[in-house]
XYZ file of C-alpha atoms in Angstrom:
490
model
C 114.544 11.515 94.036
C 113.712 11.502 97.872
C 114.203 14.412 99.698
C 116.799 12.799 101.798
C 118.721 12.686 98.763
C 119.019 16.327 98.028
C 119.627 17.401 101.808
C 122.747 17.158 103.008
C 123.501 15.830 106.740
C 124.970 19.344 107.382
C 123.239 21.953 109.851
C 121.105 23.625 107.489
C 122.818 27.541 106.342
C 120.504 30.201 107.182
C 119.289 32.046 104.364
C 119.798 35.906 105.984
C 122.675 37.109 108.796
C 122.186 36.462 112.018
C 120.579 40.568 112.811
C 123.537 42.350 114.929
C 122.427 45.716 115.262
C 125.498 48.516 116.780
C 124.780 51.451 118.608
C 127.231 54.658 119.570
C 126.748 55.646 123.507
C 127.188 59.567 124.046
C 123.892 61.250 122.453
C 122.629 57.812 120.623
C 121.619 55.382 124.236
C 122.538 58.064 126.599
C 122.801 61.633 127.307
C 126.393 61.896 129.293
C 126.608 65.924 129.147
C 125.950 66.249 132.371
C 128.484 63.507 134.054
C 130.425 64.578 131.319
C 130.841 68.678 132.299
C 131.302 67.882 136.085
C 134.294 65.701 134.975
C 135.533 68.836 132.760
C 134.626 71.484 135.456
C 136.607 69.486 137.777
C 139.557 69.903 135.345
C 139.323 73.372 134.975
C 139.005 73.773 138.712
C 142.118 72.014 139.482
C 144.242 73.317 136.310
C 142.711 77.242 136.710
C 142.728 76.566 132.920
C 139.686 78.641 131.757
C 137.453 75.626 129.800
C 134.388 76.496 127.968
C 132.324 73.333 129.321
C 129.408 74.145 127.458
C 131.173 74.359 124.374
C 132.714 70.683 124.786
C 129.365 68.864 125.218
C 128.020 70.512 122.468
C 130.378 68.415 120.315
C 131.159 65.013 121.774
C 131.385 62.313 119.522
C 135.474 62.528 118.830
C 138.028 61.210 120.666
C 138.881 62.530 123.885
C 142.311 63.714 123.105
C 140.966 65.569 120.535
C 138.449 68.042 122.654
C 141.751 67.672 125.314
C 144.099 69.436 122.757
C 141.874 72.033 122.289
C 142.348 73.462 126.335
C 145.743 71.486 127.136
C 149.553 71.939 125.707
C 150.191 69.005 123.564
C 152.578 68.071 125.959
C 149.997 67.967 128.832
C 147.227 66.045 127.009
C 148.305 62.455 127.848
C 148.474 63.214 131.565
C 145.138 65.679 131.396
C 143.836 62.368 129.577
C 145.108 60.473 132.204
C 143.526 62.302 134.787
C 139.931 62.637 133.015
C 139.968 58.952 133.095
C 140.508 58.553 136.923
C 137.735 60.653 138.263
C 135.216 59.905 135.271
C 134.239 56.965 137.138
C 133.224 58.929 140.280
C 131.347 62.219 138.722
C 130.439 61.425 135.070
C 128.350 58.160 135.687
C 125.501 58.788 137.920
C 125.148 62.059 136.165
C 124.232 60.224 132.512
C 120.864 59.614 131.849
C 119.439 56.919 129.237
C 117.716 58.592 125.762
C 113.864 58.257 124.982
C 113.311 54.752 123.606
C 116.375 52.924 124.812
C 114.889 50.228 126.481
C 112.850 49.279 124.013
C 114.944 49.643 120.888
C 117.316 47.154 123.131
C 114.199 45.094 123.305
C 113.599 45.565 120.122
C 116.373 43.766 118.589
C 116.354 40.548 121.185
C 112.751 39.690 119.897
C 114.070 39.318 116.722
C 116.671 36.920 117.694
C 118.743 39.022 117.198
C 122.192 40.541 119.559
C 123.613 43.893 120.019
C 126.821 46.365 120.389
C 128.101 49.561 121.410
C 130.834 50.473 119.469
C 131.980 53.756 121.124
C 134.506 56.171 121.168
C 135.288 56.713 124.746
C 137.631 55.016 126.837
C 136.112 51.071 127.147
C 135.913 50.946 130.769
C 134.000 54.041 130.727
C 131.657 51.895 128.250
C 131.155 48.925 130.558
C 130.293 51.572 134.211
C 127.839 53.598 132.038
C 125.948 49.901 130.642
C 126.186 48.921 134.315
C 125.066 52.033 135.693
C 121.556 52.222 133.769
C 121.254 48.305 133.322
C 121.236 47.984 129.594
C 121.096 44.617 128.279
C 123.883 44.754 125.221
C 126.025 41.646 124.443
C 129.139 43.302 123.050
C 130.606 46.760 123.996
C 133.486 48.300 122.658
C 135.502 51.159 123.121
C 138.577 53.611 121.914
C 137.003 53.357 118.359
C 136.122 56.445 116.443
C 134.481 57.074 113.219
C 135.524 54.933 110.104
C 137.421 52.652 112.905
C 134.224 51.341 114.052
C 133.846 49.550 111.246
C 136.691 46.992 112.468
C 134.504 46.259 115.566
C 131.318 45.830 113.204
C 132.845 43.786 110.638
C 134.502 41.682 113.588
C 130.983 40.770 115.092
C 129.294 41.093 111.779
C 126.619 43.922 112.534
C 124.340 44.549 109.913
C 123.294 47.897 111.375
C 124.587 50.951 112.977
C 123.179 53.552 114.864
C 124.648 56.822 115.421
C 123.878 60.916 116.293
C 127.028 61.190 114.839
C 128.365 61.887 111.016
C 131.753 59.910 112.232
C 128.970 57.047 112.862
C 127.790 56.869 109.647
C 131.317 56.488 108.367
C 131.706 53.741 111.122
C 128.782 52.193 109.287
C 129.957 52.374 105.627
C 133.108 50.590 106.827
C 131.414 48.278 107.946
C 128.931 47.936 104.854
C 126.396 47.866 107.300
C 122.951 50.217 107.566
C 123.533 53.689 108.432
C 120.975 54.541 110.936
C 121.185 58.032 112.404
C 119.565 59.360 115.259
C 119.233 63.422 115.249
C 119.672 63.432 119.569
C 123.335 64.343 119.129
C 125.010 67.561 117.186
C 123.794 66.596 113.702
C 119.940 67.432 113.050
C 117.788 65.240 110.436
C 118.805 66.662 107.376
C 122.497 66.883 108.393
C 122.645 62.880 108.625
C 120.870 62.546 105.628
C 122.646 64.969 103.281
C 125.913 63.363 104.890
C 124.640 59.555 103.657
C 122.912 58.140 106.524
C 120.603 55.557 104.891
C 117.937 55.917 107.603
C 117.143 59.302 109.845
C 115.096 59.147 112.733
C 114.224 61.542 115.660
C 115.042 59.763 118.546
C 115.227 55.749 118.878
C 111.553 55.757 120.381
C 111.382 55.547 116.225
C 114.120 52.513 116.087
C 111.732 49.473 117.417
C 108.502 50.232 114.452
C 111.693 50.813 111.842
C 113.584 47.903 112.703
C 110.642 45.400 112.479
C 109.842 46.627 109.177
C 112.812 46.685 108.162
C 114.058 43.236 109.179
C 110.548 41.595 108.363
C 111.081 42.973 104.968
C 114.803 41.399 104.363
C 113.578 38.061 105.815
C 110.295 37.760 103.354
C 112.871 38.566 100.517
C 114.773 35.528 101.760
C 111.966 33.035 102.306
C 110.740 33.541 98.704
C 114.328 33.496 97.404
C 114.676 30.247 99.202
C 110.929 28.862 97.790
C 111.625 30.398 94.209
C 114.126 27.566 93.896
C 112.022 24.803 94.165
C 110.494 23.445 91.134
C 107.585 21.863 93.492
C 106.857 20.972 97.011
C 104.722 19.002 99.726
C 104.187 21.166 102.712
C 103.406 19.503 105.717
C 100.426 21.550 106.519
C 98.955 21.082 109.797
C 96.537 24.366 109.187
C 98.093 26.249 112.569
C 99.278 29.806 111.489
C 103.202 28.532 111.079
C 102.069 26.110 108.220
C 99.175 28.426 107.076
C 101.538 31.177 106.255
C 104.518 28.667 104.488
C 101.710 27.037 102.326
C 100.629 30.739 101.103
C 104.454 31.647 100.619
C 105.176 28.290 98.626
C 101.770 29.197 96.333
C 103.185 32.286 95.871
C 107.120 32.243 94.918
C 106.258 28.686 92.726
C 102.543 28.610 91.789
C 99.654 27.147 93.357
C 99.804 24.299 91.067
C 103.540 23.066 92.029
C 102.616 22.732 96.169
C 100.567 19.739 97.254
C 99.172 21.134 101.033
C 99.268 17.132 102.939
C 97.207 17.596 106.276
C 98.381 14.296 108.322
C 94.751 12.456 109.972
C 95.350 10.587 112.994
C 94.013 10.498 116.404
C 96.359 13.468 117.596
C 94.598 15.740 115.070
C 91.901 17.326 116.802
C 88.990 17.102 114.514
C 88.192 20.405 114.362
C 91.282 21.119 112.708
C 90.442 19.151 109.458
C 87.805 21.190 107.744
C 89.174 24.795 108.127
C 92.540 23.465 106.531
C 90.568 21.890 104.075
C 89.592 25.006 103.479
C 92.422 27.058 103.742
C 94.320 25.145 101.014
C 91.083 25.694 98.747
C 91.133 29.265 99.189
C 94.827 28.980 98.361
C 94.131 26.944 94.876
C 96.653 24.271 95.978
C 96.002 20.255 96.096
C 95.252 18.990 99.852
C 95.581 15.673 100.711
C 94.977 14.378 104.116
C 97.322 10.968 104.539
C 96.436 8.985 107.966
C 99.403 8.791 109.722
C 100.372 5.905 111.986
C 101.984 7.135 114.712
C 100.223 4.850 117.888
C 102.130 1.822 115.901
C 105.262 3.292 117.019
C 106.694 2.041 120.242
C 108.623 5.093 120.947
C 105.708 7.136 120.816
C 103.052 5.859 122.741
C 105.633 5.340 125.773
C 105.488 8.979 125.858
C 108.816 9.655 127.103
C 110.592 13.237 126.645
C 111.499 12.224 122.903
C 108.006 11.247 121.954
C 108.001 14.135 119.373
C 110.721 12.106 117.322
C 108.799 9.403 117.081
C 105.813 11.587 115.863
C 107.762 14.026 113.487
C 109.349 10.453 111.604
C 106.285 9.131 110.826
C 104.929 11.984 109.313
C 108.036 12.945 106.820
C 107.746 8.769 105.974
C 104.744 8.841 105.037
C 104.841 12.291 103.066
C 107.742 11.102 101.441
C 105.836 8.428 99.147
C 103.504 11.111 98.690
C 106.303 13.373 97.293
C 107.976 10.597 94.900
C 103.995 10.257 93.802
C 103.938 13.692 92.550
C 107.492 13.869 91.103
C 107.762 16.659 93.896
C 111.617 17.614 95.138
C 110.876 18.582 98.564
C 108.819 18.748 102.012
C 108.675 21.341 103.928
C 107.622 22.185 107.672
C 106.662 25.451 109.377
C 109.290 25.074 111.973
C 110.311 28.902 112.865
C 113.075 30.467 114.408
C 111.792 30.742 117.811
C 110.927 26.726 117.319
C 114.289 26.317 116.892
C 115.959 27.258 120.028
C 112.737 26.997 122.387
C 112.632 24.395 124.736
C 113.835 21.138 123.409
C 112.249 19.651 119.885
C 112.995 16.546 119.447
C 110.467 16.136 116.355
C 112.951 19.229 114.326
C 115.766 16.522 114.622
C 113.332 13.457 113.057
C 112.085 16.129 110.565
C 116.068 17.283 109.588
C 117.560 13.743 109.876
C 114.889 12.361 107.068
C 115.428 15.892 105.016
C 112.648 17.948 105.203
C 113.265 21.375 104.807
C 112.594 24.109 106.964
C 112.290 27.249 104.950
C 111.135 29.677 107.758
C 113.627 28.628 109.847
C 115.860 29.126 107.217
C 114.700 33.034 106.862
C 114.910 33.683 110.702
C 111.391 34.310 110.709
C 110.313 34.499 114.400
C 106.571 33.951 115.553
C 105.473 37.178 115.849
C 106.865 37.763 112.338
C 104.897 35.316 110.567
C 101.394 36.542 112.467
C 102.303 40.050 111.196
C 103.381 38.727 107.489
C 100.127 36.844 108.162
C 97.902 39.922 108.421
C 99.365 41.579 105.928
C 98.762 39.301 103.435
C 95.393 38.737 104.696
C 95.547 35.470 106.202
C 92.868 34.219 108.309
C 95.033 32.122 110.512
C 96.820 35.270 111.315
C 95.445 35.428 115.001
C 94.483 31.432 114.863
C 95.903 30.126 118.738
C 98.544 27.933 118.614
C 97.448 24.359 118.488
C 100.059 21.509 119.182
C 98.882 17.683 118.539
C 96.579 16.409 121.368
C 99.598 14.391 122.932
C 101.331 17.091 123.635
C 98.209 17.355 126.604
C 99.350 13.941 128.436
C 101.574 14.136 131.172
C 105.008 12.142 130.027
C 105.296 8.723 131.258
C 101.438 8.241 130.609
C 100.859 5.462 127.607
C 99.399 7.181 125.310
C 95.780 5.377 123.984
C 93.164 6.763 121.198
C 90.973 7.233 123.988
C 93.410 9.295 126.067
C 93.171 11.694 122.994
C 89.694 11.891 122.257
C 89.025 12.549 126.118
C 91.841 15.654 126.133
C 89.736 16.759 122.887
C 86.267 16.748 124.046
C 86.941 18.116 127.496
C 89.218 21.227 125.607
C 85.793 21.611 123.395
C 83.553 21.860 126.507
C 86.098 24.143 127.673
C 86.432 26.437 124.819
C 82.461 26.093 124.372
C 81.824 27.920 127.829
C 84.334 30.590 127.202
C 83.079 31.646 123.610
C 81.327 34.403 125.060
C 85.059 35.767 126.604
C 86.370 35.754 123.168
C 88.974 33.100 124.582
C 92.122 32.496 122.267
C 94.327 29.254 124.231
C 92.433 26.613 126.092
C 94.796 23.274 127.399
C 93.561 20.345 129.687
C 96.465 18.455 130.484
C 96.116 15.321 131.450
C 98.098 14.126 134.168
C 96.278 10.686 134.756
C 93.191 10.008 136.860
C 93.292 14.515 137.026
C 93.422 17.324 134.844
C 94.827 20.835 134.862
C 92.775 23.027 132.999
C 94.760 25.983 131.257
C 93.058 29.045 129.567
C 94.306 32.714 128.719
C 95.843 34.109 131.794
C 93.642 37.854 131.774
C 90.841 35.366 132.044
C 91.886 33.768 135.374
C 90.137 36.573 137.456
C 87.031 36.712 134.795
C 85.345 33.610 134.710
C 83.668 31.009 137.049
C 85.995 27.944 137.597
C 83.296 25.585 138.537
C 81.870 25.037 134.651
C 84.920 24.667 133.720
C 86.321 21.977 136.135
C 82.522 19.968 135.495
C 82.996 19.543 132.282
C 86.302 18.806 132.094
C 85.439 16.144 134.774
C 82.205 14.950 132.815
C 84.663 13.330 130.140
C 85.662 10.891 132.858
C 88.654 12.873 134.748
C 88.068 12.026 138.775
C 89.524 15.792 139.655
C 90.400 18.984 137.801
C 91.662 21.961 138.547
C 92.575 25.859 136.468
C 95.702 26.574 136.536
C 96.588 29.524 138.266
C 99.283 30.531 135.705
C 97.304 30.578 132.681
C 98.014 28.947 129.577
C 101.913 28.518 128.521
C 102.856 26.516 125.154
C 104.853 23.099 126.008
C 103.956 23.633 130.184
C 104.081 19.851 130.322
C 108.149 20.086 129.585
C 108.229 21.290 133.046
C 107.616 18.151 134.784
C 110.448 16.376 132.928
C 113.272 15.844 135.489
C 115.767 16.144 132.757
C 114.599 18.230 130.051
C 118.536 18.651 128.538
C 118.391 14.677 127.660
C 115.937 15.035 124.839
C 117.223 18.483 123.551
């Protein structure tokens, strides 16, 4: 059975939510009690009604016309409502401050791909002003919603976390069936939140960002050998970069070194130091490697080196895995294609790879980049830290026909390179060739560090007429920025 045959046509379903991680406002992102008691002061000025303002941000959290009912006849609380409202705006916004950590529990959650909410209990507008006010980045806030009721706006945008000061938030959560996460910056301390159910206490959200990762990389491993388990047997399409490294070690794991066949495609785009230390990779891993030549250069498509020439690369190499599959009696191949691959840029070699059914199991798990380098480590992996390493095309400017001797020119000037740089421990070296010149890229910090003029020799001793280093440093796909129309080959 081909592979083809057992992958439907179908986007592929990922294996974990999409992460949507709520938070409360007052006390959990930002302290209002200050914006807060000038708006109450202001009341008690103009009513002469005697308001303890200390008292009422002690306890915020409820809804206003709770605290209002406490100081107002219940016939006046509407209109003292009504009021509050009006001059909030003007004396409770500049005076709110955002918590320790905000920022970067924010930032936290975007670099796992993932979006966030406030789900609040104060009056929505008031929401928006105080996001606006501080700038912080949140895709969904919502407002007029208070304890178990939150759970409508977290089911509605399917959150899979919530983070609260409040006991009233960690009902919100349970509504919601999502992660209790409480935060002792509000009324509640540590072991209040707990003893009341919170699933997870912290101090302040400086805590959230080291939690979170955890915490997420935790569900999405679970996933990705869920999703591996399920295979009898597969071919991973193992190029030895740390993306491929880390799926061949999951696939040995969740099915058995003996049931994954490692297939390390040999053609002139590999760059030959690649071969051995995948060679030995898969070794160390106990799993069969096989190193098919692959034929891209026949392909038309490809050596035109237009914006698609990815497609043309990525086909070949499931086609000729595939008879290496049915060989084996094996069900599936699989790429290291990752979350962040997935919406980065365009890749026009995922669409080959989907449209002939491989599988893309990391993808599949939402497991970003960064995610896989730390599973990586963990587990030991000695391609943890290894630089990313695209196929030696990639280097040549598009619209340049692509030759053998193109490639090996790219490779031996990006070994000169590397070779005078050893001594800088450098991690990314790219010459991209752009005809009769070259642009040399290296590690940005290094810029400032090192003598250009090696650099640009050597690279010009492989038979470039000019050369120059990049002032920008080394970025991953930097040739997609000379395509006029990038959106064509998406």
């Amino acid at each position: 059975m081909s592979t083809a045959d057992i992958q439907s046509s179908a986007p592929v379903a990922h294996d974990v939510p999409e992460l949507v991680v709520g938070f409360d406002l007052d006390m959990t992102l930002i302290d209002s009690r200050p914006g807060i008691q000038a708006v109450w002061d202001l009341l008690a000025a103009e009513t002469g009604i005697p308001i303890d303002t200390d008292l009422v941000v002690s306890r915020l959290g409820p809804p206003l016309t709770w605290e209002m009912a406490n100081w107002f006849p219940a016939d006046e609380v509407d209109a003292m409502v009504k009021r509050y409202r009006e001059v909030y705006p003007t004396h409770a916004i500049t005076g709110s401050d955002p918590l320790p950590g905000v920022p970067e529990a924010l930032a936290a959650v975007r670099a796992l791909r993932g979006r966030t909410m406030v789900v609040s209990a104060k009056y929505a507008p008031s929401v928006k002003l105080h996001l606006e006010h501080l700038g912080l980045d949140v895709d969904e806030p919502v407002g007029d919603l208070h304890g178990a009721e939150k759970g409508t706006a977290l089911r509605e945008h399917h959150a899979t976390i919530y983070v609260g000061d409040h006991t009233a938030d960690i009902d919100g959560a349970r509504a919601a069936g999502a992660v209790a996460v409480g935060v002792a910056t509000g009324p509640f301390t540590a072991d209040e939140l707990r003893a009341y159910g919170a699933d997870v206490v912290l101090n302040d959200l400086t805590e959230f960002p080291a939690w979170l990762d955890a915490y997420v990389l935790e569900q999405r491993l679970e996933a990705l050998m869920a999703r591996l388990s399920g295979y009898e047997s597969l071919v991973v399409a193992f190029s030895g970069g740390a993306d491929s490294a880390f799926l061949l070690a999951a696939a040995a794991r969740a099915i058995g070194p003996a049931n994954v066949v490692a297939a390390t495609a040999v053609s002139p785009s590999l760059p030959v130091a690649e071969l051995e230390p995948a060679a030995r990779f898969a070794d160390t891993l106990g799993v069969r490697h096989v190193t098919p030549h692959t034929h891209e250069m026949d392909r038309e498509g490809y050596q035109a080196n237009a914006g698609d020439r990815c497609y043309f690369c990525k086909a070949e190499l499931v086609e000729t895995l595939q008879p290496i599959a049915d060989e084996f009696g094996i069900e599936a191949i699989a790429t290291g294609t990752n979350a962040d691959d997935a919406i980065a840029g365009f890749r026009p070699g995922i669409r080959a790879a989907f449209e002939r059914g491989a599988i893309t199991p990391l993808r599949d798990a939402r497991l970003t980049k960064a995610q896989i380098r730390e599973a990586s480590r963990s587990w030991g992996l000695e391609t943890s830290d290894k630089p990313a390493a695209a196929c030696l095309s990639s280097r040549i400017a598009y619209g340049i026909r692509i030759t053998p001797n193109l490639l090996v020119r790219v490779d031996r000037a990006e070994q000169a390179v590397r070779d005078r740089l050893t001594q800088y421990g450098v991690q990314n070296v790219r010459v991209r060739d752009l005809g009769e010149s070259a642009s040399i890229e290296i590690d940005a910090e290094l810029i400032g560090r090192v003598d250009h003029a090696p650099l640009i020799e050597a690279v010009r001793a492989q038979g470039f007429t000019a050369a120059a280093v990049d002032p920008r440093g080394f970025r991953s796909g930097s040739m997609n920025e000379r395509l006029a129309d990038p959106e064509r080959y998406r």
